[in-house]
Amino acid sequence: MFRWLSGRGAAPRDIERTAASIPAQAWERTLSGYPFLHRLDAHERDALRQRTAWLLASKSFVGAGGLELTDDILLCIAVQAALPILALDPALYEGWHEIIVYPGGFMIPRQDTGPDGVVHEYVQEAAGEAWDGGPVILSWEDVQTAGDMNVVIHEFAHKLDLQGGDADGQPDLSQHRGLSPARWRSVLEDSFDRFCDALEAIEDAIPADVDPESPEADAWFAQLPLDPYAATDEAEFFAVSSEAFFVDAQPLAVALPDWYALLCAYYRQDPLGTHAGSARALSPQRDPAS
Ligand SMILES: [Zn+2]
């Protein structure tokens, strides 16, 4: 294992010191495996490396279900987790310590109260989970097979959302002067409603003889800018939108331009380069090394 495992507990101020702990070859190999990272310039890659190393040094990675953690697994998870905070204060990921990794999907106990008031308990398979004040849990199989969906970015977006209080699709905006909570809520609600309407229209248009779970139905849902799971609630809308924002932003930017612009302002990144000169340049309001 690389040296970073001995550095647990690193504070954000250690961020520059820890970057050197990722060997150059492993770093380049990891970057090349993720096409959505190829847009980053040299300055941004350095910032990503610092944050990746800081995550590796400050979080405890735990293999569960018999999974033997390797440097490759750690690096693949950390680099994707670091992307959302590339231009944000790393302290937004503080207040919890563990990243638990299962070999594949894992079972989570759930509870639902039916309309009759009866509580139903059941278990559900999950690819990822982010607990409020607790660990991020990931399925390594799902981390590896991520295409347009990205379970790491999804769960870490939930972490950012939770830093803002409840999981409601609104992250902490206290370090974003000029980005008011009222404006966030208004654009979020409007974009969420428009997405739900678009999903409903697709569902109505799918011929009755097509199974909604079939690959044939997938071709219909592919017309949407986001996975239908985004319609679950505002928290999932923010998490799924964040995946799309970083991995395949074009359909999102075309369908929901105000929401895309708001995500650019929040993440201080512009994956499409459409807001050149403002969000494209890294401009953290607080130097993470200070
Ligand atoms: Zn989620």
PDB file of N, CA and C in Angstrom, residues 90-144:
ATOM      1  N   PRO A  90     -12.323  21.662   0.835  1.00  0.00           N
ATOM      2  CA  PRO A  90     -12.369  20.239   1.201  1.00  0.00           C
ATOM      3  C   PRO A  90     -13.053  19.992   2.541  1.00  0.00           C
ATOM      4  N   ALA A  91     -13.134  21.028   3.368  1.00  0.00           N
ATOM      5  CA  ALA A  91     -13.789  20.859   4.677  1.00  0.00           C
ATOM      6  C   ALA A  91     -15.242  20.406   4.523  1.00  0.00           C
ATOM      7  N   LEU A  92     -15.813  20.595   3.330  1.00  0.00           N
ATOM      8  CA  LEU A  92     -17.193  20.147   3.096  1.00  0.00           C
ATOM      9  C   LEU A  92     -17.321  18.624   3.202  1.00  0.00           C
ATOM     10  N   TYR A  93     -16.206  17.929   3.111  1.00  0.00           N
ATOM     11  CA  TYR A  93     -16.225  16.467   3.269  1.00  0.00           C
ATOM     12  C   TYR A  93     -15.822  16.048   4.677  1.00  0.00           C
ATOM     13  N   GLU A  94     -15.765  16.978   5.608  1.00  0.00           N
ATOM     14  CA  GLU A  94     -15.364  16.608   6.961  1.00  0.00           C
ATOM     15  C   GLU A  94     -16.586  16.264   7.815  1.00  0.00           C
ATOM     16  N   GLY A  95     -16.331  15.711   9.012  1.00  0.00           N
ATOM     17  CA  GLY A  95     -17.413  15.371   9.937  1.00  0.00           C
ATOM     18  C   GLY A  95     -17.791  13.902   9.880  1.00  0.00           C
ATOM     19  N   TRP A  96     -17.087  13.117   9.102  1.00  0.00           N
ATOM     20  CA  TRP A  96     -17.311  11.674   9.030  1.00  0.00           C
ATOM     21  C   TRP A  96     -16.003  11.052   8.533  1.00  0.00           C
ATOM     22  N   HIS A  97     -15.848   9.729   8.687  1.00  0.00           N
ATOM     23  CA  HIS A  97     -14.503   9.174   8.473  1.00  0.00           C
ATOM     24  C   HIS A  97     -14.381   7.993   7.531  1.00  0.00           C
ATOM     25  N   GLU A  98     -15.466   7.204   7.400  1.00  0.00           N
ATOM     26  CA  GLU A  98     -15.274   5.919   6.720  1.00  0.00           C
ATOM     27  C   GLU A  98     -15.853   5.860   5.316  1.00  0.00           C
ATOM     28  N   ILE A  99     -15.094   5.198   4.446  1.00  0.00           N
ATOM     29  CA  ILE A  99     -15.617   4.824   3.126  1.00  0.00           C
ATOM     30  C   ILE A  99     -15.562   3.298   3.090  1.00  0.00           C
ATOM     31  N   ILE A 100     -16.738   2.691   3.106  1.00  0.00           N
ATOM     32  CA  ILE A 100     -16.835   1.232   3.177  1.00  0.00           C
ATOM     33  C   ILE A 100     -17.110   0.695   1.772  1.00  0.00           C
ATOM     34  N   VAL A 101     -16.340  -0.280   1.359  1.00  0.00           N
ATOM     35  CA  VAL A 101     -16.467  -0.784  -0.016  1.00  0.00           C
ATOM     36  C   VAL A 101     -16.794  -2.277   0.002  1.00  0.00           C
ATOM     37  N   TYR A 102     -17.924  -2.613  -0.619  1.00  0.00           N
ATOM     38  CA  TYR A 102     -18.326  -4.017  -0.790  1.00  0.00           C
ATOM     39  C   TYR A 102     -17.919  -4.480  -2.187  1.00  0.00           C
ATOM     40  N   PRO A 103     -17.760  -5.784  -2.387  1.00  0.00           N
ATOM     41  CA  PRO A 103     -17.402  -6.276  -3.723  1.00  0.00           C
ATOM     42  C   PRO A 103     -18.500  -5.978  -4.753  1.00  0.00           C
ATOM     43  N   GLY A 104     -19.761  -6.079  -4.338  1.00  0.00           N
ATOM     44  CA  GLY A 104     -20.883  -5.826  -5.254  1.00  0.00           C
ATOM     45  C   GLY A 104     -21.998  -5.126  -4.502  1.00  0.00           C
ATOM     46  N   GLY A 105     -23.214  -5.212  -5.045  1.00  0.00           N
ATOM     47  CA  GLY A 105     -24.358  -4.588  -4.382  1.00  0.00           C
ATOM     48  C   GLY A 105     -24.523  -5.141  -2.975  1.00  0.00           C
ATOM     49  N   PHE A 106     -24.984  -4.304  -2.075  1.00  0.00           N
ATOM     50  CA  PHE A 106     -25.134  -4.721  -0.673  1.00  0.00           C
ATOM     51  C   PHE A 106     -26.567  -4.457  -0.224  1.00  0.00           C
ATOM     52  N   MET A 107     -26.969  -5.159   0.827  1.00  0.00           N
ATOM     53  CA  MET A 107     -28.363  -5.069   1.250  1.00  0.00           C
ATOM     54  C   MET A 107     -28.519  -4.027   2.371  1.00  0.00           C
ATOM     55  N   ILE A 108     -29.553  -3.202   2.243  1.00  0.00           N
ATOM     56  CA  ILE A 108     -29.825  -2.179   3.264  1.00  0.00           C
ATOM     57  C   ILE A 108     -31.226  -2.420   3.825  1.00  0.00           C
ATOM     58  N   PRO A 109     -31.359  -2.454   5.158  1.00  0.00           N
ATOM     59  CA  PRO A 109     -32.703  -2.570   5.719  1.00  0.00           C
ATOM     60  C   PRO A 109     -33.494  -1.274   5.504  1.00  0.00           C
ATOM     61  N   ARG A 110     -34.715  -1.390   5.036  1.00  0.00           N
ATOM     62  CA  ARG A 110     -35.569  -0.217   4.787  1.00  0.00           C
ATOM     63  C   ARG A 110     -36.866  -0.349   5.576  1.00  0.00           C
ATOM     64  N   GLN A 111     -37.501   0.783   5.750  1.00  0.00           N
ATOM     65  CA  GLN A 111     -38.792   0.835   6.459  1.00  0.00           C
ATOM     66  C   GLN A 111     -39.707   1.804   5.733  1.00  0.00           C
ATOM     67  N   ASP A 112     -40.889   1.371   5.412  1.00  0.00           N
ATOM     68  CA  ASP A 112     -41.874   2.253   4.785  1.00  0.00           C
ATOM     69  C   ASP A 112     -43.169   2.188   5.566  1.00  0.00           C
ATOM     70  N   THR A 113     -43.817   3.322   5.718  1.00  0.00           N
ATOM     71  CA  THR A 113     -45.132   3.286   6.349  1.00  0.00           C
ATOM     72  C   THR A 113     -46.188   3.406   5.258  1.00  0.00           C
ATOM     73  N   GLY A 114     -47.026   2.400   5.158  1.00  0.00           N
ATOM     74  CA  GLY A 114     -48.063   2.376   4.131  1.00  0.00           C
ATOM     75  C   GLY A 114     -49.189   3.334   4.459  1.00  0.00           C
ATOM     76  N   PRO A 115     -50.099   3.562   3.504  1.00  0.00           N
ATOM     77  CA  PRO A 115     -51.226   4.483   3.726  1.00  0.00           C
ATOM     78  C   PRO A 115     -52.115   4.037   4.888  1.00  0.00           C
ATOM     79  N   ASP A 116     -52.063   2.720   5.197  1.00  0.00           N
ATOM     80  CA  ASP A 116     -52.860   2.192   6.308  1.00  0.00           C
ATOM     81  C   ASP A 116     -52.142   2.375   7.649  1.00  0.00           C
ATOM     82  N   GLY A 117     -50.953   3.020   7.627  1.00  0.00           N
ATOM     83  CA  GLY A 117     -50.218   3.251   8.864  1.00  0.00           C
ATOM     84  C   GLY A 117     -49.363   2.065   9.288  1.00  0.00           C
ATOM     85  N   VAL A 118     -49.416   0.985   8.515  1.00  0.00           N
ATOM     86  CA  VAL A 118     -48.623  -0.199   8.860  1.00  0.00           C
ATOM     87  C   VAL A 118     -47.187  -0.021   8.364  1.00  0.00           C
ATOM     88  N   VAL A 119     -46.233  -0.301   9.267  1.00  0.00           N
ATOM     89  CA  VAL A 119     -44.820  -0.163   8.901  1.00  0.00           C
ATOM     90  C   VAL A 119     -44.344  -1.446   8.223  1.00  0.00           C
ATOM     91  N   HIS A 120     -43.801  -1.293   7.018  1.00  0.00           N
ATOM     92  CA  HIS A 120     -43.283  -2.445   6.280  1.00  0.00           C
ATOM     93  C   HIS A 120     -41.759  -2.419   6.358  1.00  0.00           C
ATOM     94  N   GLU A 121     -41.174  -3.528   6.787  1.00  0.00           N
ATOM     95  CA  GLU A 121     -39.720  -3.631   6.834  1.00  0.00           C
ATOM     96  C   GLU A 121     -39.259  -4.584   5.745  1.00  0.00           C
ATOM     97  N   TYR A 122     -38.200  -4.200   5.039  1.00  0.00           N
ATOM     98  CA  TYR A 122     -37.687  -5.047   3.967  1.00  0.00           C
ATOM     99  C   TYR A 122     -36.224  -4.695   3.721  1.00  0.00           C
ATOM    100  N   VAL A 123     -35.550  -5.526   2.947  1.00  0.00           N
ATOM    101  CA  VAL A 123     -34.172  -5.180   2.579  1.00  0.00           C
ATOM    102  C   VAL A 123     -34.109  -4.891   1.082  1.00  0.00           C
ATOM    103  N   GLN A 124     -33.234  -3.962   0.728  1.00  0.00           N
ATOM    104  CA  GLN A 124     -33.128  -3.536  -0.666  1.00  0.00           C
ATOM    105  C   GLN A 124     -31.658  -3.546  -1.065  1.00  0.00           C
ATOM    106  N   GLU A 125     -31.374  -4.015  -2.277  1.00  0.00           N
ATOM    107  CA  GLU A 125     -29.984  -4.008  -2.727  1.00  0.00           C
ATOM    108  C   GLU A 125     -29.610  -2.599  -3.187  1.00  0.00           C
ATOM    109  N   ALA A 126     -28.400  -2.178  -2.828  1.00  0.00           N
ATOM    110  CA  ALA A 126     -27.953  -0.837  -3.194  1.00  0.00           C
ATOM    111  C   ALA A 126     -26.551  -0.886  -3.784  1.00  0.00           C
ATOM    112  N   ALA A 127     -26.257   0.116  -4.638  1.00  0.00           N
ATOM    113  CA  ALA A 127     -24.914   0.252  -5.212  1.00  0.00           C
ATOM    114  C   ALA A 127     -24.105   1.257  -4.410  1.00  0.00           C
ATOM    115  N   GLY A 128     -24.821   2.103  -3.646  1.00  0.00           N
ATOM    116  CA  GLY A 128     -24.129   3.116  -2.864  1.00  0.00           C
ATOM    117  C   GLY A 128     -25.075   3.697  -1.833  1.00  0.00           C
ATOM    118  N   GLU A 129     -24.498   4.301  -0.814  1.00  0.00           N
ATOM    119  CA  GLU A 129     -25.304   4.882   0.265  1.00  0.00           C
ATOM    120  C   GLU A 129     -24.433   5.919   0.981  1.00  0.00           C
ATOM    121  N   ALA A 130     -25.019   7.044   1.354  1.00  0.00           N
ATOM    122  CA  ALA A 130     -24.288   8.050   2.124  1.00  0.00           C
ATOM    123  C   ALA A 130     -25.090   8.339   3.383  1.00  0.00           C
ATOM    124  N   TRP A 131     -24.500   8.094   4.528  1.00  0.00           N
ATOM    125  CA  TRP A 131     -25.212   8.318   5.786  1.00  0.00           C
ATOM    126  C   TRP A 131     -24.922   9.712   6.312  1.00  0.00           C
ATOM    127  N   ASP A 132     -25.937  10.313   6.884  1.00  0.00           N
ATOM    128  CA  ASP A 132     -25.774  11.631   7.495  1.00  0.00           C
ATOM    129  C   ASP A 132     -24.827  11.511   8.692  1.00  0.00           C
ATOM    130  N   GLY A 133     -23.654  12.127   8.588  1.00  0.00           N
ATOM    131  CA  GLY A 133     -22.672  12.063   9.678  1.00  0.00           C
ATOM    132  C   GLY A 133     -21.956  10.727   9.760  1.00  0.00           C
ATOM    133  N   GLY A 134     -22.262   9.815   8.850  1.00  0.00           N
ATOM    134  CA  GLY A 134     -21.652   8.488   8.868  1.00  0.00           C
ATOM    135  C   GLY A 134     -20.914   8.186   7.574  1.00  0.00           C
ATOM    136  N   PRO A 135     -20.711   6.912   7.309  1.00  0.00           N
ATOM    137  CA  PRO A 135     -19.873   6.533   6.167  1.00  0.00           C
ATOM    138  C   PRO A 135     -20.540   6.723   4.806  1.00  0.00           C
ATOM    139  N   VAL A 136     -19.701   6.703   3.792  1.00  0.00           N
ATOM    140  CA  VAL A 136     -20.156   6.470   2.423  1.00  0.00           C
ATOM    141  C   VAL A 136     -19.918   4.981   2.174  1.00  0.00           C
ATOM    142  N   ILE A 137     -20.929   4.307   1.624  1.00  0.00           N
ATOM    143  CA  ILE A 137     -20.812   2.877   1.345  1.00  0.00           C
ATOM    144  C   ILE A 137     -20.944   2.680  -0.168  1.00  0.00           C
ATOM    145  N   LEU A 138     -20.037   1.901  -0.740  1.00  0.00           N
ATOM    146  CA  LEU A 138     -20.014   1.748  -2.194  1.00  0.00           C
ATOM    147  C   LEU A 138     -19.884   0.286  -2.597  1.00  0.00           C
ATOM    148  N   SER A 139     -20.466  -0.055  -3.730  1.00  0.00           N
ATOM    149  CA  SER A 139     -20.262  -1.364  -4.350  1.00  0.00           C
ATOM    150  C   SER A 139     -19.138  -1.204  -5.384  1.00  0.00           C
ATOM    151  N   TRP A 140     -18.046  -1.925  -5.198  1.00  0.00           N
ATOM    152  CA  TRP A 140     -16.906  -1.801  -6.113  1.00  0.00           C
ATOM    153  C   TRP A 140     -17.309  -2.198  -7.530  1.00  0.00           C
ATOM    154  N   GLU A 141     -18.164  -3.213  -7.651  1.00  0.00           N
ATOM    155  CA  GLU A 141     -18.620  -3.628  -8.974  1.00  0.00           C
ATOM    156  C   GLU A 141     -19.322  -2.453  -9.674  1.00  0.00           C
ATOM    157  N   ASP A 142     -20.144  -1.726  -8.945  1.00  0.00           N
ATOM    158  CA  ASP A 142     -20.858  -0.600  -9.554  1.00  0.00           C
ATOM    159  C   ASP A 142     -19.942   0.594  -9.805  1.00  0.00           C
ATOM    160  N   VAL A 143     -18.912   0.745  -8.957  1.00  0.00           N
ATOM    161  CA  VAL A 143     -17.934   1.814  -9.215  1.00  0.00           C
ATOM    162  C   VAL A 143     -17.233   1.526 -10.541  1.00  0.00           C
ATOM    163  N   GLN A 144     -16.913   0.255 -10.773  1.00  0.00           N
ATOM    164  CA  GLN A 144     -16.173  -0.124 -11.982  1.00  0.00           C
ATOM    165  C   GLN A 144     -17.002  -0.043 -13.254  1.00  0.00           C
TER     166      GLN A 144
END
